[in-house]
Amino acid sequence: MDGDSSTTDASQLGITGEYMASGHYVLQPQDDDGEENMNDHEDGGTKENYREQDIYLPIANVARIMKNAVPQTGKIAKDAKECVQECVSEFISFITSEASERCHQEKRKTINGEDILFAMSTLGFDMYVDPLKLYLQKFREAMKGEKGIAGVAVGESLGEDLTEDSFTNQLPTGIITDGQQQNVMVYTTSYQQFTTIPTVQQIQFS
Amino acid sequence: MAQTNPGKDSQASEAKKLISLPTSRVRLIMKSSPDVSSINQDALFLTTKATELFVQHLALTSFNNGSGREANSLDYSDLAKTAEETDTFHFLTDILPKKILARDYLESLEQLQDEDTDF
């Protein structure tokens, strides 16, 4: 082999990432523009390797949540958005299969809220559980009087009509911790009125 | 979707404000897991909301812990690093392999071969 490394196609080189001793690696084309051409920037995303799970949430929604989570001046690369889109599907499947397993163990057919919360706790997302319980409470209050078929219908249609416009008044709320669990940023909205004025409290754990 | 009762309308729109992801798509992904028969409304709502929290959590953690390539930005390598180093996100390592340039890979391969011939 000569020193010319212009051939970056893994299949031509006959090597795969598995040869690396540690970690997981894939080969990245030297020319990043090459990667752009391969990507379909619609919410489906066309990648070289098709996984079984190629159903994704719309990238606009995902990107918006990411944008609101990082500092305002921060930049987010396009491949990061697409990547998180895929991670999201992975997350949903991860939680769902754990919840489903518990459901089967208890001889039930329908996955309920408890199953989901239990799955989160089991899989290391217990920091989400308390905020989620609060949201569930709000959700139930909002849906009061919508019980039965009507309630289910509304539930299914939640979020379906979202367009770019509908985000102007919505801000994500949640509890975010960084890797070291030292900083907890709490974004809250007013619980009474469902207004969208956020208050951010930063709690430091030393 | 048509709601004639104004009271019901405001309740439904209040519920809508709680989430910013399409529940129908979330449910589609959930249903693609094996052995999932039905999902109740609470479960769907919780999963959708949890997904939002997850996106925020992953984005911010990766942004802060970045690979140092560029300050104040979030790119693929930041995500891959976070998946590798943070227990909570370890389940993502299979779909977030670290990328290296082919040139660097070939170099390290050559180094390994050189080491073999030294013995």
Coordinates of C-alpha atoms in Angstrom, one line a residue:
Chain A
M1 CA 0.0 0.0 0.0
D2 CA 1.3 3.4 -0.8
G3 CA 1.0 6.5 1.3
D4 CA -1.9 7.8 -0.6
S5 CA -4.8 7.5 1.7
S6 CA -7.4 8.9 -0.7
T7 CA -9.3 5.6 -0.7
T8 CA -11.5 5.8 2.4
D9 CA -14.2 3.4 1.3
A10 CA -14.1 0.7 4.0
S11 CA -15.4 -2.0 1.6
Q12 CA -12.5 -1.3 -0.8
L13 CA -10.0 -1.4 1.9
G14 CA -11.4 -4.6 3.2
I15 CA -11.3 -3.5 6.8
T16 CA -14.0 -2.8 9.3
G17 CA -14.0 -1.0 12.6
E18 CA -13.9 -4.3 14.5
Y19 CA -10.2 -4.6 13.9
M20 CA -9.6 -1.9 16.5
A21 CA -8.6 -3.3 19.8
S22 CA -10.7 -1.1 22.0
G23 CA -13.9 0.8 21.8
H24 CA -16.1 1.0 18.8
Y25 CA -14.9 2.7 15.7
V26 CA -16.2 3.4 12.2
L27 CA -14.3 4.9 9.4
Q28 CA -15.1 8.5 8.6
P29 CA -14.5 9.9 5.1
Q30 CA -11.7 12.4 5.2
D31 CA -13.7 14.8 3.2
D32 CA -16.6 15.8 5.3
D33 CA -18.5 17.0 2.2
G34 CA -18.7 13.5 1.1
E35 CA -20.7 12.6 4.1
E36 CA -23.1 15.5 3.4
N37 CA -24.0 14.0 0.1
M38 CA -24.9 10.7 1.6
N39 CA -27.3 12.2 4.1
D40 CA -30.8 12.8 3.3
H41 CA -31.7 15.7 5.6
E42 CA -35.4 14.9 5.9
D43 CA -36.5 13.4 9.1
G44 CA -36.1 9.8 7.9
G45 CA -32.3 10.2 7.3
T46 CA -30.5 8.0 4.8
K47 CA -27.4 6.4 6.2
E48 CA -25.0 3.9 4.9
N49 CA -26.0 1.3 7.4
Y50 CA -29.7 0.7 7.8
R51 CA -30.7 -0.5 11.2
E52 CA -33.9 -2.3 12.0
Q53 CA -35.0 0.7 13.8
D54 CA -35.3 3.4 11.2
I55 CA -38.4 5.1 12.5
Y56 CA -37.4 8.5 13.9
L57 CA -39.0 11.5 15.5
P58 CA -39.1 14.5 13.2
I59 CA -35.7 16.2 13.3
A60 CA -37.2 19.7 13.6
N61 CA -38.8 18.8 16.9
V62 CA -35.6 17.1 18.2
A63 CA -33.4 20.0 17.1
R64 CA -35.6 22.5 18.7
I65 CA -35.4 20.7 22.1
M66 CA -31.6 20.5 21.8
K67 CA -31.3 24.1 20.9
N68 CA -33.3 25.2 24.0
A69 CA -31.3 22.9 26.2
V70 CA -27.8 24.3 25.4
P71 CA -26.7 27.8 26.1
Q72 CA -28.2 30.3 23.6
T73 CA -24.9 31.1 21.9
G74 CA -24.0 27.4 21.5
K75 CA -23.8 25.8 18.1
I76 CA -25.1 22.3 17.2
A77 CA -23.6 20.5 14.2
K78 CA -26.0 18.9 11.8
D79 CA -24.6 15.4 12.3
A80 CA -25.2 15.9 16.0
K81 CA -28.9 16.6 15.4
E82 CA -29.3 13.5 13.2
C83 CA -27.4 11.5 15.7
V84 CA -29.6 12.5 18.6
Q85 CA -32.6 11.7 16.4
E86 CA -31.4 8.1 16.3
C87 CA -30.5 8.0 19.9
V88 CA -34.0 9.0 20.7
S89 CA -35.5 6.0 18.9
E90 CA -33.0 3.8 20.7
F91 CA -34.0 5.3 24.0
I92 CA -37.7 4.7 23.4
S93 CA -37.1 1.1 22.4
F94 CA -34.8 0.7 25.4
I95 CA -37.5 1.8 27.8
T96 CA -40.3 0.1 26.0
S97 CA -38.8 -3.4 25.9
E98 CA -38.0 -3.2 29.6
A99 CA -41.5 -2.1 30.4
S100 CA -42.9 -4.7 28.1
E101 CA -41.0 -7.4 29.9
R102 CA -42.3 -6.4 33.2
C103 CA -45.8 -6.4 31.8
H104 CA -45.5 -9.9 30.5
Q105 CA -44.0 -11.1 33.8
E106 CA -47.2 -9.9 35.5
K107 CA -49.3 -11.5 32.8
R108 CA -50.7 -8.1 31.6
K109 CA -51.2 -7.1 28.0
T110 CA -51.2 -3.4 28.2
I111 CA -48.2 -1.3 29.1
N112 CA -49.2 1.3 31.7
G113 CA -47.6 4.3 33.3
E114 CA -46.2 2.4 36.2
D115 CA -44.4 0.0 33.8
I116 CA -42.7 3.0 32.1
L117 CA -41.7 4.6 35.3
F118 CA -40.4 1.4 36.7
A119 CA -38.4 0.8 33.5
M120 CA -36.8 4.3 33.8
S121 CA -35.8 3.6 37.3
T122 CA -34.3 0.3 36.4
L123 CA -32.4 1.5 33.4
G124 CA -30.7 4.4 35.2
F125 CA -33.1 7.2 34.4
D126 CA -34.5 7.5 37.9
M127 CA -33.8 11.2 37.8
Y128 CA -36.6 11.6 35.4
V129 CA -39.2 9.8 37.5
D130 CA -40.2 12.6 39.9
P131 CA -40.6 15.3 37.2
L132 CA -42.5 12.8 35.1
K133 CA -45.0 12.1 37.9
L134 CA -45.7 15.8 38.1
Y135 CA -46.2 16.1 34.4
L136 CA -48.5 13.1 34.5
Q137 CA -50.6 14.8 37.2
K138 CA -50.9 17.9 35.0
F139 CA -51.8 15.8 32.0
R140 CA -54.5 14.0 33.9
E141 CA -55.9 17.3 35.2
A142 CA -55.9 18.7 31.7
M143 CA -57.6 15.6 30.3
K144 CA -60.3 15.6 33.0
G145 CA -63.7 15.3 31.4
E146 CA -62.1 13.7 28.3
K147 CA -62.3 10.2 29.7
G148 CA -63.2 7.3 27.6
I149 CA -63.0 7.2 23.8
A150 CA -62.8 10.9 23.5
G151 CA -59.8 11.0 25.9
V152 CA -58.0 8.4 24.0
A153 CA -58.6 10.2 20.7
V154 CA -57.2 13.5 22.1
G155 CA -54.3 11.7 23.5
E156 CA -53.4 10.2 20.2
S157 CA -53.6 13.5 18.5
L158 CA -51.4 15.4 20.9
G159 CA -48.5 17.0 19.2
E160 CA -49.5 15.7 15.8
D161 CA -50.2 19.2 14.4
L162 CA -46.9 20.6 15.5
T163 CA -45.3 22.9 13.0
E164 CA -42.5 25.3 13.3
D165 CA -44.9 28.0 14.3
S166 CA -46.3 26.1 17.2
F167 CA -43.0 26.2 18.9
T168 CA -42.9 29.9 19.4
N169 CA -44.8 29.7 22.7
Q170 CA -43.5 26.4 23.9
L171 CA -40.4 25.8 25.9
P172 CA -39.2 22.4 27.1
T173 CA -39.2 21.9 30.8
G174 CA -37.4 19.3 32.7
I175 CA -34.5 18.5 35.0
I176 CA -31.1 18.2 33.5
T177 CA -28.0 17.0 35.2
D178 CA -24.6 16.9 33.7
G179 CA -22.3 13.9 33.8
Q180 CA -21.0 14.5 37.3
Q181 CA -24.4 15.2 38.7
Q182 CA -23.1 18.4 40.3
N183 CA -25.3 20.9 38.6
V184 CA -29.0 20.6 38.4
M185 CA -30.8 23.0 36.1
V186 CA -34.4 23.2 36.7
Y187 CA -36.6 24.8 34.1
T188 CA -40.1 25.3 35.3
T189 CA -43.2 26.9 34.0
S190 CA -46.0 28.2 36.1
Y191 CA -48.0 25.3 37.0
Q192 CA -51.3 27.1 37.5
Q193 CA -51.7 28.7 34.1
F194 CA -49.6 26.7 31.8
T195 CA -47.9 29.9 30.8
T196 CA -44.6 29.7 29.0
I197 CA -42.5 32.1 31.0
P198 CA -39.6 30.0 32.1
T199 CA -37.7 30.4 35.3
V200 CA -34.4 28.8 35.6
Q201 CA -32.9 28.0 38.9
Q202 CA -29.4 26.7 39.1
I203 CA -28.7 24.5 42.1
Q204 CA -25.1 23.8 42.8
F205 CA -24.1 20.7 44.7
S206 CA -20.6 21.0 46.0
Chain B
M1 CA -60.0 16.1 16.2
A2 CA -63.0 18.5 15.8
Q3 CA -64.1 19.7 19.2
T4 CA -67.3 21.6 19.4
N5 CA -67.2 22.2 23.1
P6 CA -65.1 25.2 24.0
G7 CA -64.4 23.8 27.5
K8 CA -63.0 20.6 26.0
D9 CA -61.0 22.6 23.5
S10 CA -59.1 24.5 26.2
Q11 CA -58.4 21.3 28.1
A12 CA -57.1 19.6 25.0
S13 CA -54.9 22.6 24.1
E14 CA -53.6 22.8 27.7
A15 CA -52.6 19.2 27.5
K16 CA -51.0 19.8 24.1
K17 CA -48.7 22.5 25.6
L18 CA -47.2 19.9 27.9
I19 CA -45.3 18.1 25.2
S20 CA -43.5 19.1 22.0
L21 CA -43.1 15.7 20.3
P22 CA -45.7 13.8 18.2
T23 CA -47.1 11.1 20.3
S24 CA -48.3 9.1 17.3
R25 CA -44.7 8.7 16.1
V26 CA -43.5 7.8 19.6
R27 CA -46.2 5.1 19.7
L28 CA -45.0 3.8 16.3
I29 CA -41.5 3.4 17.7
M30 CA -42.8 1.7 20.8
K31 CA -44.9 -0.7 18.8
S32 CA -41.9 -1.8 16.8
S33 CA -40.5 -3.4 19.9
P34 CA -41.2 -7.2 19.9
D35 CA -44.1 -8.4 22.0
V36 CA -45.7 -5.1 22.5
S37 CA -49.4 -5.4 22.2
S38 CA -51.0 -2.3 23.6
I39 CA -49.9 0.9 25.3
N40 CA -52.2 2.9 27.5
Q41 CA -52.5 6.7 27.4
D42 CA -50.4 7.4 30.5
A43 CA -47.6 5.2 29.2
L44 CA -47.6 7.0 25.9
F45 CA -47.6 10.4 27.5
L46 CA -44.8 9.4 30.0
T47 CA -42.6 8.0 27.3
T48 CA -43.1 11.1 25.1
K49 CA -42.3 13.4 28.0
A50 CA -39.4 11.3 29.1
T51 CA -38.0 11.5 25.5
E52 CA -38.0 15.3 25.7
L53 CA -36.1 15.1 29.0
F54 CA -33.7 12.6 27.5
V55 CA -32.9 14.9 24.5
Q56 CA -32.3 17.9 26.9
H57 CA -30.2 15.7 29.2
L58 CA -28.1 14.2 26.4
A59 CA -27.6 17.5 24.5
L60 CA -26.5 19.4 27.6
T61 CA -24.3 16.7 29.0
S62 CA -22.5 16.3 25.7
F63 CA -22.2 20.0 25.2
N64 CA -20.6 20.4 28.6
N65 CA -18.4 17.4 28.5
G66 CA -17.3 17.9 24.9
S67 CA -14.3 16.3 23.4
G68 CA -12.7 19.8 23.4
R69 CA -12.7 19.9 19.6
E70 CA -14.6 23.2 19.7
A71 CA -15.8 25.1 22.6
N72 CA -19.4 26.2 22.7
S73 CA -20.5 23.7 20.2
L74 CA -22.0 20.3 20.1
D75 CA -20.9 17.8 17.4
Y76 CA -21.0 14.0 16.9
S77 CA -17.8 13.3 18.7
D78 CA -19.1 15.0 21.8
L79 CA -22.1 12.7 21.8
A80 CA -19.9 9.6 21.2
K81 CA -17.6 10.6 24.1
T82 CA -20.5 11.1 26.4
A83 CA -22.0 7.7 25.6
E84 CA -18.7 6.1 26.3
E85 CA -18.0 7.9 29.6
T86 CA -21.4 8.4 31.2
D87 CA -23.1 5.3 32.6
T88 CA -26.6 6.5 31.9
F89 CA -25.9 6.8 28.2
H90 CA -23.9 3.7 27.9
F91 CA -26.7 1.9 26.0
L92 CA -25.9 4.2 23.1
T93 CA -22.4 3.1 22.4
D94 CA -23.4 0.6 19.8
I95 CA -25.1 3.3 17.7
L96 CA -22.6 6.0 18.5
P97 CA -19.2 4.5 17.5
K98 CA -16.3 6.9 17.7
K99 CA -15.2 8.0 14.3
I100 CA -11.6 8.1 13.2
L101 CA -10.1 9.1 9.9
A102 CA -9.1 6.2 7.7
R103 CA -5.6 7.6 7.6
D104 CA -5.2 7.4 11.4
Y105 CA -6.7 3.9 11.4
L106 CA -4.3 2.7 8.8
E107 CA -1.4 4.2 10.7
S108 CA -2.3 2.5 13.9
L109 CA -2.8 -0.8 12.0
E110 CA 0.7 -0.4 10.6
Q111 CA 2.0 0.3 14.1
L112 CA 0.5 -2.9 15.3
Q113 CA 2.0 -4.9 12.5
D114 CA 5.4 -3.3 13.2
E115 CA 5.1 -4.3 16.8
D116 CA 4.5 -7.9 15.8
T117 CA 7.5 -8.0 13.5
D118 CA 9.7 -6.7 16.3
F119 CA 9.3 -9.8 18.2

